[in-house]
């Protein structure tokens, strides 16, 4: 469960007190789900706080907005700077950072695009996904809810409305006593979790569904593919059948919030021997060293957060209305 606390929310350049970060109840985004967002993690490293794959997240945010025809009033550099300012102003680490582009002004009417597009960036403490079970393995249920096809709702965009589907699958799994749901695509192939991509390991080869299964192209997924290849494991992106999933040697989720989470059970079928397998553990080891800044080869994946003293004044100036 996500904690919802933090000191300040970055709202269009101003640092607003957490309790005052509000929008209008008749806002377009609130009613129609037309908003796009990101989930980003901040980690503690020996060189201070750092953001994981910041420019990739900013790019995906801009691409998501483009698909939903939302004009973004900021450059990629300004959004990245906003994330750093929000992180610095909150002094929370490890953090979960949530930038969201939305239309917050009162504007009813589905295709009403009159409201201005705003950017807000919240920072909350990041907890371990699913607590202890993320180490020992999570129990996942194959969901009765399918992913919508991308010609109905594009999975490429990380949009607010996509999460109606994730919500239904997620609460169904949790009401049935599972930690997470695995959604199939419209054709019955394995797609992804409610907020995670999925990987299988069979005979030392790593498999993961591709965009044709209407998944979000996860940034952690992209990182896992790179790490696995660098470790010498073949990686194959393909359509994945349910029976392949149920007989895999290893299964794991990847995602910004989930990081890398071994799956120990899928709908009452134990995965392998029911414990995180060797390939999963190999990839996890490297991943967690990378995010702690301990793998120089992947140093480009981390962006250092400038000290609070340097990051805040610009935002504070804006807060006073001078920018
Ligand atoms: N699929 C969905 C539906 C998600 O919401 C997420 C989380 N953003 C992911 C996959 C994983 O993506 P990422 O690794 O970029 O967090």
mmCIF file of C-alpha atoms and ligand atoms in Angstrom:
data_model
loop_
_atom_site.group_PDB
_atom_site.id
_atom_site.type_symbol
_atom_site.label_atom_id
_atom_site.label_comp_id
_atom_site.label_asym_id
_atom_site.label_seq_id
_atom_site.Cartn_x
_atom_site.Cartn_y
_atom_site.Cartn_z
ATOM 1 C CA UNK A 1 0.000 0.000 0.000
ATOM 2 C CA UNK A 2 1.314 3.443 -0.848
ATOM 3 C CA UNK A 3 1.870 5.880 1.976
ATOM 4 C CA UNK A 4 0.627 9.339 1.096
ATOM 5 C CA UNK A 5 2.784 11.797 2.885
ATOM 6 C CA UNK A 6 5.383 14.282 1.894
ATOM 7 C CA UNK A 7 6.162 17.897 2.626
ATOM 8 C CA UNK A 8 5.661 19.655 -0.675
ATOM 9 C CA UNK A 9 4.063 19.026 -4.033
ATOM 10 C CA UNK A 10 5.590 20.691 -7.083
ATOM 11 C CA UNK A 11 2.663 22.299 -8.941
ATOM 12 C CA UNK A 12 3.509 24.130 -12.145
ATOM 13 C CA UNK A 13 6.782 25.287 -10.678
ATOM 14 C CA UNK A 14 5.545 26.222 -7.211
ATOM 15 C CA UNK A 15 6.266 24.144 -4.123
ATOM 16 C CA UNK A 16 2.869 23.817 -2.462
ATOM 17 C CA UNK A 17 2.299 22.399 1.021
ATOM 18 C CA UNK A 18 1.167 18.778 0.816
ATOM 19 C CA UNK A 19 -2.252 19.560 2.346
ATOM 20 C CA UNK A 20 -2.915 22.405 -0.090
ATOM 21 C CA UNK A 21 -2.224 20.541 -3.350
ATOM 22 C CA UNK A 22 -5.803 20.547 -4.689
ATOM 23 C CA UNK A 23 -7.666 20.739 -7.989
ATOM 24 C CA UNK A 24 -11.271 21.530 -8.934
ATOM 25 C CA UNK A 25 -13.937 18.763 -8.631
ATOM 26 C CA UNK A 26 -15.195 19.554 -12.137
ATOM 27 C CA UNK A 27 -11.771 19.085 -13.684
ATOM 28 C CA UNK A 28 -11.637 17.234 -16.988
ATOM 29 C CA UNK A 29 -9.094 14.690 -15.749
ATOM 30 C CA UNK A 30 -11.164 13.837 -12.680
ATOM 31 C CA UNK A 31 -14.215 13.003 -14.788
ATOM 32 C CA UNK A 32 -12.793 11.346 -17.891
ATOM 33 C CA UNK A 33 -9.461 9.892 -16.793
ATOM 34 C CA UNK A 34 -7.525 11.885 -19.377
ATOM 35 C CA UNK A 35 -4.276 12.435 -17.577
ATOM 36 C CA UNK A 36 -0.854 10.868 -17.974
ATOM 37 C CA UNK A 37 1.656 10.148 -15.296
ATOM 38 C CA UNK A 38 4.867 8.464 -14.266
ATOM 39 C CA UNK A 39 6.160 6.517 -11.321
ATOM 40 C CA UNK A 40 9.841 7.105 -10.635
ATOM 41 C CA UNK A 41 12.101 5.976 -7.816
ATOM 42 C CA UNK A 42 14.710 7.887 -5.873
ATOM 43 C CA UNK A 43 17.417 5.826 -4.197
ATOM 44 C CA UNK A 44 20.105 6.453 -1.607
ATOM 45 C CA UNK A 45 23.608 6.055 -3.023
ATOM 46 C CA UNK A 46 27.065 6.748 -1.589
ATOM 47 C CA UNK A 47 26.979 10.032 -3.565
ATOM 48 C CA UNK A 48 23.632 11.114 -2.140
ATOM 49 C CA UNK A 49 20.100 10.678 -3.477
ATOM 50 C CA UNK A 50 19.758 9.664 -7.124
ATOM 51 C CA UNK A 51 16.838 9.196 -9.504
ATOM 52 C CA UNK A 52 16.625 5.974 -11.538
ATOM 53 C CA UNK A 53 16.367 6.440 -15.318
ATOM 54 C CA UNK A 54 14.970 9.955 -15.058
ATOM 55 C CA UNK A 55 15.251 10.891 -18.736
ATOM 56 C CA UNK A 56 13.503 7.654 -19.816
ATOM 57 C CA UNK A 57 10.581 8.408 -17.507
ATOM 58 C CA UNK A 58 10.352 11.983 -18.750
ATOM 59 C CA UNK A 59 10.358 10.766 -22.342
ATOM 60 C CA UNK A 60 7.579 8.261 -21.662
ATOM 61 C CA UNK A 61 5.529 10.969 -19.940
ATOM 62 C CA UNK A 62 5.841 13.214 -22.987
ATOM 63 C CA UNK A 63 4.993 10.321 -25.342
ATOM 64 C CA UNK A 64 1.929 9.455 -23.238
ATOM 65 C CA UNK A 65 0.751 13.081 -23.399
ATOM 66 C CA UNK A 66 1.284 13.093 -27.157
ATOM 67 C CA UNK A 67 -0.943 10.036 -27.612
ATOM 68 C CA UNK A 68 -3.684 11.765 -25.626
ATOM 69 C CA UNK A 69 -3.232 15.045 -27.509
ATOM 70 C CA UNK A 70 -2.339 16.947 -24.378
ATOM 71 C CA UNK A 71 0.011 19.840 -25.171
ATOM 72 C CA UNK A 72 2.821 19.731 -22.621
ATOM 73 C CA UNK A 73 3.768 23.216 -21.454
ATOM 74 C CA UNK A 74 7.274 22.113 -20.388
ATOM 75 C CA UNK A 75 10.383 20.853 -22.135
ATOM 76 C CA UNK A 76 11.875 17.502 -21.163
ATOM 77 C CA UNK A 77 14.656 19.371 -19.334
ATOM 78 C CA UNK A 78 12.144 21.428 -17.354
ATOM 79 C CA UNK A 79 10.217 18.319 -16.328
ATOM 80 C CA UNK A 80 13.433 16.584 -15.250
ATOM 81 C CA UNK A 81 14.425 19.680 -13.288
ATOM 82 C CA UNK A 82 10.980 19.726 -11.647
ATOM 83 C CA UNK A 83 11.439 16.114 -10.528
ATOM 84 C CA UNK A 84 14.820 16.994 -8.992
ATOM 85 C CA UNK A 85 13.327 20.031 -7.252
ATOM 86 C CA UNK A 86 10.426 18.003 -5.891
ATOM 87 C CA UNK A 87 12.789 15.303 -4.647
ATOM 88 C CA UNK A 88 15.115 17.833 -3.021
ATOM 89 C CA UNK A 89 12.257 19.731 -1.365
ATOM 90 C CA UNK A 90 10.880 16.603 0.265
ATOM 91 C CA UNK A 91 14.079 15.018 1.574
ATOM 92 C CA UNK A 92 12.447 11.578 1.397
ATOM 93 C CA UNK A 93 14.647 8.660 0.393
ATOM 94 C CA UNK A 94 13.997 6.031 -0.840
ATOM 95 C CA UNK A 95 11.224 7.853 -2.640
ATOM 96 C CA UNK A 96 8.426 7.199 -5.070
ATOM 97 C CA UNK A 97 7.959 10.210 -7.335
ATOM 98 C CA UNK A 98 4.711 10.780 -9.181
ATOM 99 C CA UNK A 99 4.661 13.426 -11.940
ATOM 100 C CA UNK A 100 1.217 13.847 -13.497
ATOM 101 C CA UNK A 101 0.020 15.927 -16.436
ATOM 102 C CA UNK A 102 -3.652 16.819 -16.067
ATOM 103 C CA UNK A 103 -6.359 19.324 -16.889
ATOM 104 C CA UNK A 104 -7.282 20.636 -13.470
ATOM 105 C CA UNK A 105 -9.636 23.475 -14.327
ATOM 106 C CA UNK A 106 -13.434 23.091 -14.343
ATOM 107 C CA UNK A 107 -14.236 21.863 -17.874
ATOM 108 C CA UNK A 108 -16.936 19.258 -18.390
ATOM 109 C CA UNK A 109 -17.522 17.653 -21.787
ATOM 110 C CA UNK A 110 -15.585 14.607 -22.943
ATOM 111 C CA UNK A 111 -13.765 16.296 -25.801
ATOM 112 C CA UNK A 112 -13.418 19.617 -24.048
ATOM 113 C CA UNK A 113 -9.741 20.482 -24.312
ATOM 114 C CA UNK A 114 -10.085 24.066 -23.141
ATOM 115 C CA UNK A 115 -8.568 23.553 -19.706
ATOM 116 C CA UNK A 116 -4.871 24.210 -19.383
ATOM 117 C CA UNK A 117 -2.549 21.242 -18.999
ATOM 118 C CA UNK A 118 -0.731 21.335 -15.679
ATOM 119 C CA UNK A 119 2.110 19.346 -14.202
ATOM 120 C CA UNK A 120 2.211 18.250 -10.576
ATOM 121 C CA UNK A 121 4.980 16.194 -8.996
ATOM 122 C CA UNK A 122 4.425 14.420 -5.694
ATOM 123 C CA UNK A 123 7.054 12.600 -3.642
ATOM 124 C CA UNK A 124 6.178 9.963 -1.062
ATOM 125 C CA UNK A 125 8.222 7.410 0.847
ATOM 126 C CA UNK A 126 8.843 4.236 -1.152
ATOM 127 C CA UNK A 127 8.212 1.040 0.714
ATOM 128 C CA UNK A 128 9.135 -2.469 -0.262
ATOM 129 C CA UNK A 129 6.495 -3.751 -2.693
ATOM 130 C CA UNK A 130 4.254 -6.220 -0.836
ATOM 131 C CA UNK A 131 6.576 -6.137 2.178
ATOM 132 C CA UNK A 132 8.410 -9.340 2.970
ATOM 133 C CA UNK A 133 6.757 -11.357 0.214
ATOM 134 C CA UNK A 134 8.698 -9.401 -2.394
ATOM 135 C CA UNK A 135 11.817 -11.277 -1.164
ATOM 136 C CA UNK A 136 10.301 -14.740 -0.827
ATOM 137 C CA UNK A 137 8.036 -14.439 -3.823
ATOM 138 C CA UNK A 138 4.528 -13.147 -4.454
ATOM 139 C CA UNK A 139 1.362 -15.134 -5.107
ATOM 140 C CA UNK A 140 -0.355 -14.044 -8.303
ATOM 141 C CA UNK A 141 -3.742 -14.887 -9.745
ATOM 142 C CA UNK A 142 -4.490 -15.060 -13.443
ATOM 143 C CA UNK A 143 -7.168 -12.425 -13.676
ATOM 144 C CA UNK A 144 -10.620 -12.845 -15.199
ATOM 145 C CA UNK A 145 -10.135 -9.238 -16.411
ATOM 146 C CA UNK A 146 -8.314 -8.996 -19.741
ATOM 147 C CA UNK A 147 -6.147 -6.106 -20.917
ATOM 148 C CA UNK A 148 -8.044 -3.836 -23.299
ATOM 149 C CA UNK A 149 -6.693 -3.948 -26.837
ATOM 150 C CA UNK A 150 -4.472 -1.026 -27.709
ATOM 151 C CA UNK A 151 -6.831 0.019 -30.502
ATOM 152 C CA UNK A 152 -9.327 0.744 -27.713
ATOM 153 C CA UNK A 153 -7.020 2.099 -24.987
ATOM 154 C CA UNK A 154 -3.350 2.384 -26.000
ATOM 155 C CA UNK A 155 -1.194 0.479 -23.522
ATOM 156 C CA UNK A 156 1.821 2.434 -24.782
ATOM 157 C CA UNK A 157 0.597 5.455 -22.813
ATOM 158 C CA UNK A 158 0.726 5.494 -19.039
ATOM 159 C CA UNK A 159 -2.655 7.165 -18.718
ATOM 160 C CA UNK A 160 -4.949 7.545 -15.697
ATOM 161 C CA UNK A 161 -7.833 5.690 -17.360
ATOM 162 C CA UNK A 162 -5.743 2.548 -17.986
ATOM 163 C CA UNK A 163 -5.819 1.911 -14.280
ATOM 164 C CA UNK A 164 -9.546 1.171 -14.182
ATOM 165 C CA UNK A 165 -8.526 -2.162 -15.683
ATOM 166 C CA UNK A 166 -5.601 -2.600 -13.268
ATOM 167 C CA UNK A 167 -7.877 -1.701 -10.364
ATOM 168 C CA UNK A 168 -10.489 -4.320 -11.255
ATOM 169 C CA UNK A 169 -7.864 -7.023 -11.702
ATOM 170 C CA UNK A 170 -5.972 -5.994 -8.573
ATOM 171 C CA UNK A 171 -8.909 -5.904 -6.175
ATOM 172 C CA UNK A 172 -10.245 -9.172 -7.576
ATOM 173 C CA UNK A 173 -6.868 -10.837 -6.882
ATOM 174 C CA UNK A 174 -6.611 -9.364 -3.415
ATOM 175 C CA UNK A 175 -10.207 -10.327 -2.509
ATOM 176 C CA UNK A 176 -9.222 -13.867 -3.449
ATOM 177 C CA UNK A 177 -6.229 -13.717 -1.105
ATOM 178 C CA UNK A 178 -3.523 -13.171 -3.736
ATOM 179 C CA UNK A 179 -0.843 -10.488 -3.708
ATOM 180 C CA UNK A 180 -1.194 -9.511 -7.342
ATOM 181 C CA UNK A 181 -3.041 -10.181 -10.609
ATOM 182 C CA UNK A 182 -1.642 -11.346 -13.936
ATOM 183 C CA UNK A 183 -3.707 -10.029 -16.830
ATOM 184 C CA UNK A 184 -4.011 -11.770 -20.167
ATOM 185 C CA UNK A 185 -4.370 -9.881 -23.420
ATOM 186 C CA UNK A 186 -7.563 -10.013 -25.502
ATOM 187 C CA UNK A 187 -6.258 -13.139 -27.273
ATOM 188 C CA UNK A 188 -5.511 -14.997 -24.041
ATOM 189 C CA UNK A 189 -1.739 -14.518 -24.010
ATOM 190 C CA UNK A 190 0.039 -13.417 -20.848
ATOM 191 C CA UNK A 191 0.363 -9.619 -20.733
ATOM 192 C CA UNK A 192 1.449 -8.098 -17.402
ATOM 193 C CA UNK A 193 0.583 -7.382 -13.775
ATOM 194 C CA UNK A 194 -1.548 -4.451 -12.602
ATOM 195 C CA UNK A 195 1.540 -2.257 -12.412
ATOM 196 C CA UNK A 196 4.344 -4.600 -13.421
ATOM 197 C CA UNK A 197 5.728 -6.363 -16.453
ATOM 198 C CA UNK A 198 6.258 -10.095 -16.261
ATOM 199 C CA UNK A 199 9.193 -12.373 -17.091
ATOM 200 C CA UNK A 200 9.522 -16.155 -17.306
ATOM 201 C CA UNK A 201 12.652 -18.270 -17.200
ATOM 202 C CA UNK A 202 12.786 -21.630 -18.908
ATOM 203 C CA UNK A 203 15.997 -23.648 -19.363
ATOM 204 C CA UNK A 204 18.110 -20.565 -18.694
ATOM 205 C CA UNK A 205 16.366 -18.396 -21.317
ATOM 206 C CA UNK A 206 14.446 -15.319 -20.221
ATOM 207 C CA UNK A 207 11.093 -14.641 -21.924
ATOM 208 C CA UNK A 208 8.802 -11.637 -21.712
ATOM 209 C CA UNK A 209 5.653 -10.564 -23.589
ATOM 210 C CA UNK A 210 5.981 -7.705 -26.077
ATOM 211 C CA UNK A 211 3.909 -4.727 -27.127
ATOM 212 C CA UNK A 212 1.591 -6.978 -29.192
ATOM 213 C CA UNK A 213 0.196 -8.190 -25.841
ATOM 214 C CA UNK A 214 -0.904 -4.627 -25.026
ATOM 215 C CA UNK A 215 1.591 -4.069 -22.230
ATOM 216 C CA UNK A 216 3.150 -0.899 -20.932
ATOM 217 C CA UNK A 217 6.759 -0.826 -22.101
ATOM 218 C CA UNK A 218 8.218 -0.701 -18.625
ATOM 219 C CA UNK A 219 11.452 1.070 -17.902
ATOM 220 C CA UNK A 220 12.365 -1.592 -15.349
ATOM 221 C CA UNK A 221 11.553 -4.188 -18.027
ATOM 222 C CA UNK A 222 14.003 -2.475 -20.372
ATOM 223 C CA UNK A 223 16.597 -2.479 -17.571
ATOM 224 C CA UNK A 224 16.014 -6.177 -16.812
ATOM 225 C CA UNK A 225 16.434 -7.079 -20.491
ATOM 226 C CA UNK A 226 19.778 -5.249 -20.549
ATOM 227 C CA UNK A 227 20.980 -6.764 -17.272
ATOM 228 C CA UNK A 228 19.970 -10.288 -18.309
ATOM 229 C CA UNK A 229 21.769 -9.955 -21.656
ATOM 230 C CA UNK A 230 24.857 -8.523 -19.945
ATOM 231 C CA UNK A 231 24.813 -11.535 -17.596
ATOM 232 C CA UNK A 232 24.810 -13.801 -20.643
ATOM 233 C CA UNK A 233 21.202 -15.011 -20.529
ATOM 234 C CA UNK A 234 19.378 -15.143 -23.854
ATOM 235 C CA UNK A 235 16.310 -12.864 -23.759
ATOM 236 C CA UNK A 236 13.341 -13.529 -26.037
ATOM 237 C CA UNK A 237 10.358 -11.219 -26.440
ATOM 238 C CA UNK A 238 7.359 -13.206 -27.663
ATOM 239 C CA UNK A 239 3.729 -14.140 -27.184
ATOM 240 C CA UNK A 240 3.562 -16.113 -23.929
ATOM 241 C CA UNK A 241 0.847 -18.728 -23.432
ATOM 242 C CA UNK A 242 -0.729 -19.457 -20.039
ATOM 243 C CA UNK A 243 0.606 -23.008 -20.072
ATOM 244 C CA UNK A 244 4.154 -21.706 -20.538
ATOM 245 C CA UNK A 245 3.621 -19.508 -17.504
ATOM 246 C CA UNK A 246 2.291 -22.379 -15.393
ATOM 247 C CA UNK A 247 5.269 -24.595 -16.236
ATOM 248 C CA UNK A 248 8.053 -21.992 -16.156
ATOM 249 C CA UNK A 249 11.145 -22.631 -14.023
ATOM 250 C CA UNK A 250 10.997 -19.083 -12.694
ATOM 251 C CA UNK A 251 8.613 -16.128 -12.940
ATOM 252 C CA UNK A 252 9.174 -12.571 -11.778
ATOM 253 C CA UNK A 253 7.596 -9.133 -12.033
ATOM 254 C CA UNK A 254 9.431 -5.916 -12.867
ATOM 255 C CA UNK A 255 8.254 -2.390 -12.228
ATOM 256 C CA UNK A 256 9.279 0.880 -10.662
ATOM 257 C CA UNK A 257 7.321 0.218 -7.496
ATOM 258 C CA UNK A 258 7.707 -3.586 -7.512
ATOM 259 C CA UNK A 259 11.378 -3.349 -8.580
ATOM 260 C CA UNK A 260 12.080 -7.036 -9.209
ATOM 261 C CA UNK A 261 9.671 -9.328 -7.412
ATOM 262 C CA UNK A 262 9.896 -13.103 -7.729
ATOM 263 C CA UNK A 263 6.554 -14.869 -8.213
ATOM 264 C CA UNK A 264 6.243 -18.092 -6.231
ATOM 265 C CA UNK A 265 2.729 -19.098 -7.170
ATOM 266 C CA UNK A 266 0.406 -18.515 -10.134
ATOM 267 C CA UNK A 267 -3.244 -19.399 -9.538
ATOM 268 C CA UNK A 268 -2.447 -22.326 -7.209
ATOM 269 C CA UNK A 269 0.442 -23.585 -9.355
ATOM 270 C CA UNK A 270 3.774 -23.357 -7.519
ATOM 271 C CA UNK A 271 6.466 -21.762 -9.663
ATOM 272 C CA UNK A 272 9.546 -24.030 -9.749
ATOM 273 C CA UNK A 273 10.264 -25.129 -6.197
ATOM 274 C CA UNK A 274 8.253 -22.205 -4.800
ATOM 275 C CA UNK A 275 11.317 -20.095 -4.036
ATOM 276 C CA UNK A 276 13.066 -17.370 -6.070
ATOM 277 C CA UNK A 277 15.155 -19.142 -8.725
ATOM 278 C CA UNK A 278 18.836 -18.617 -9.591
ATOM 279 C CA UNK A 279 18.326 -16.505 -12.727
ATOM 280 C CA UNK A 280 15.871 -14.213 -10.919
ATOM 281 C CA UNK A 281 18.312 -13.864 -8.024
ATOM 282 C CA UNK A 282 21.206 -13.139 -10.383
ATOM 283 C CA UNK A 283 19.274 -10.340 -12.081
ATOM 284 C CA UNK A 284 17.977 -8.986 -8.757
ATOM 285 C CA UNK A 285 21.504 -8.823 -7.320
ATOM 286 C CA UNK A 286 22.770 -6.704 -10.190
ATOM 287 C CA UNK A 287 19.636 -4.532 -10.254
ATOM 288 C CA UNK A 288 19.858 -3.652 -6.559
ATOM 289 C CA UNK A 289 23.564 -2.906 -6.870
ATOM 290 C CA UNK A 290 22.832 -0.601 -9.815
ATOM 291 C CA UNK A 291 20.213 1.415 -7.953
ATOM 292 C CA UNK A 292 22.560 1.804 -4.977
ATOM 293 C CA UNK A 293 25.153 3.230 -7.372
ATOM 294 C CA UNK A 294 27.465 0.229 -6.982
ATOM 295 C CA UNK A 295 27.738 -0.758 -10.659
ATOM 296 C CA UNK A 296 29.858 1.843 -12.499
ATOM 297 C CA UNK A 297 28.931 0.307 -15.858
ATOM 298 C CA UNK A 298 25.330 1.423 -15.357
ATOM 299 C CA UNK A 299 26.100 4.789 -13.735
ATOM 300 C CA UNK A 300 24.286 6.598 -16.570
ATOM 301 C CA UNK A 301 20.985 5.178 -15.260
ATOM 302 C CA UNK A 302 21.213 7.343 -12.140
ATOM 303 C CA UNK A 303 20.793 11.124 -11.947
ATOM 304 C CA UNK A 304 22.143 12.738 -8.806
ATOM 305 C CA UNK A 305 19.781 15.051 -6.964
ATOM 306 C CA UNK A 306 21.416 18.437 -6.410
ATOM 307 C CA UNK A 307 21.623 19.519 -2.787
ATOM 308 C CA UNK A 308 18.454 21.079 -1.405
ATOM 309 C CA UNK A 309 20.157 24.455 -1.121
ATOM 310 C CA UNK A 310 20.729 24.544 -4.871
ATOM 311 C CA UNK A 311 17.470 23.051 -5.986
ATOM 312 C CA UNK A 312 14.959 24.922 -3.883
ATOM 313 C CA UNK A 313 15.587 28.639 -4.420
ATOM 314 C CA UNK A 314 14.355 28.631 -8.032
ATOM 315 C CA UNK A 315 11.137 26.891 -7.029
ATOM 316 C CA UNK A 316 10.794 29.092 -3.962
ATOM 317 C CA UNK A 317 11.093 32.152 -6.170
ATOM 318 C CA UNK A 318 8.262 30.815 -8.300
ATOM 319 C CA UNK A 319 6.239 30.107 -5.156
ATOM 320 C CA UNK A 320 6.428 33.794 -4.370
ATOM 321 C CA UNK A 321 5.069 34.471 -7.845
ATOM 322 C CA UNK A 322 8.125 36.042 -9.449
ATOM 323 C CA UNK A 323 8.516 33.438 -12.217
HETATM 324 N N1 LIG B 1 2.796 -2.242 -16.584
HETATM 325 C C1 LIG B 1 1.947 -1.381 -16.004
HETATM 326 C C2 LIG B 1 0.492 -1.479 -16.322
HETATM 327 C C3 LIG B 1 2.421 -0.426 -15.101
HETATM 328 O O1 LIG B 1 1.584 0.422 -14.502
HETATM 329 C C4 LIG B 1 3.796 -0.375 -14.795
HETATM 330 C C5 LIG B 1 4.318 0.639 -13.808
HETATM 331 N N2 LIG B 1 4.638 1.848 -14.438
HETATM 332 C C6 LIG B 1 4.650 -1.284 -15.424
HETATM 333 C C7 LIG B 1 4.118 -2.202 -16.320
HETATM 334 C C8 LIG B 1 6.121 -1.257 -15.182
HETATM 335 O O2 LIG B 1 6.695 -0.120 -15.782
HETATM 336 P P1 LIG B 1 7.973 0.590 -15.153
HETATM 337 O O3 LIG B 1 9.029 -0.451 -15.057
HETATM 338 O O4 LIG B 1 8.312 1.644 -16.136
HETATM 339 O O5 LIG B 1 7.588 1.113 -13.836
#
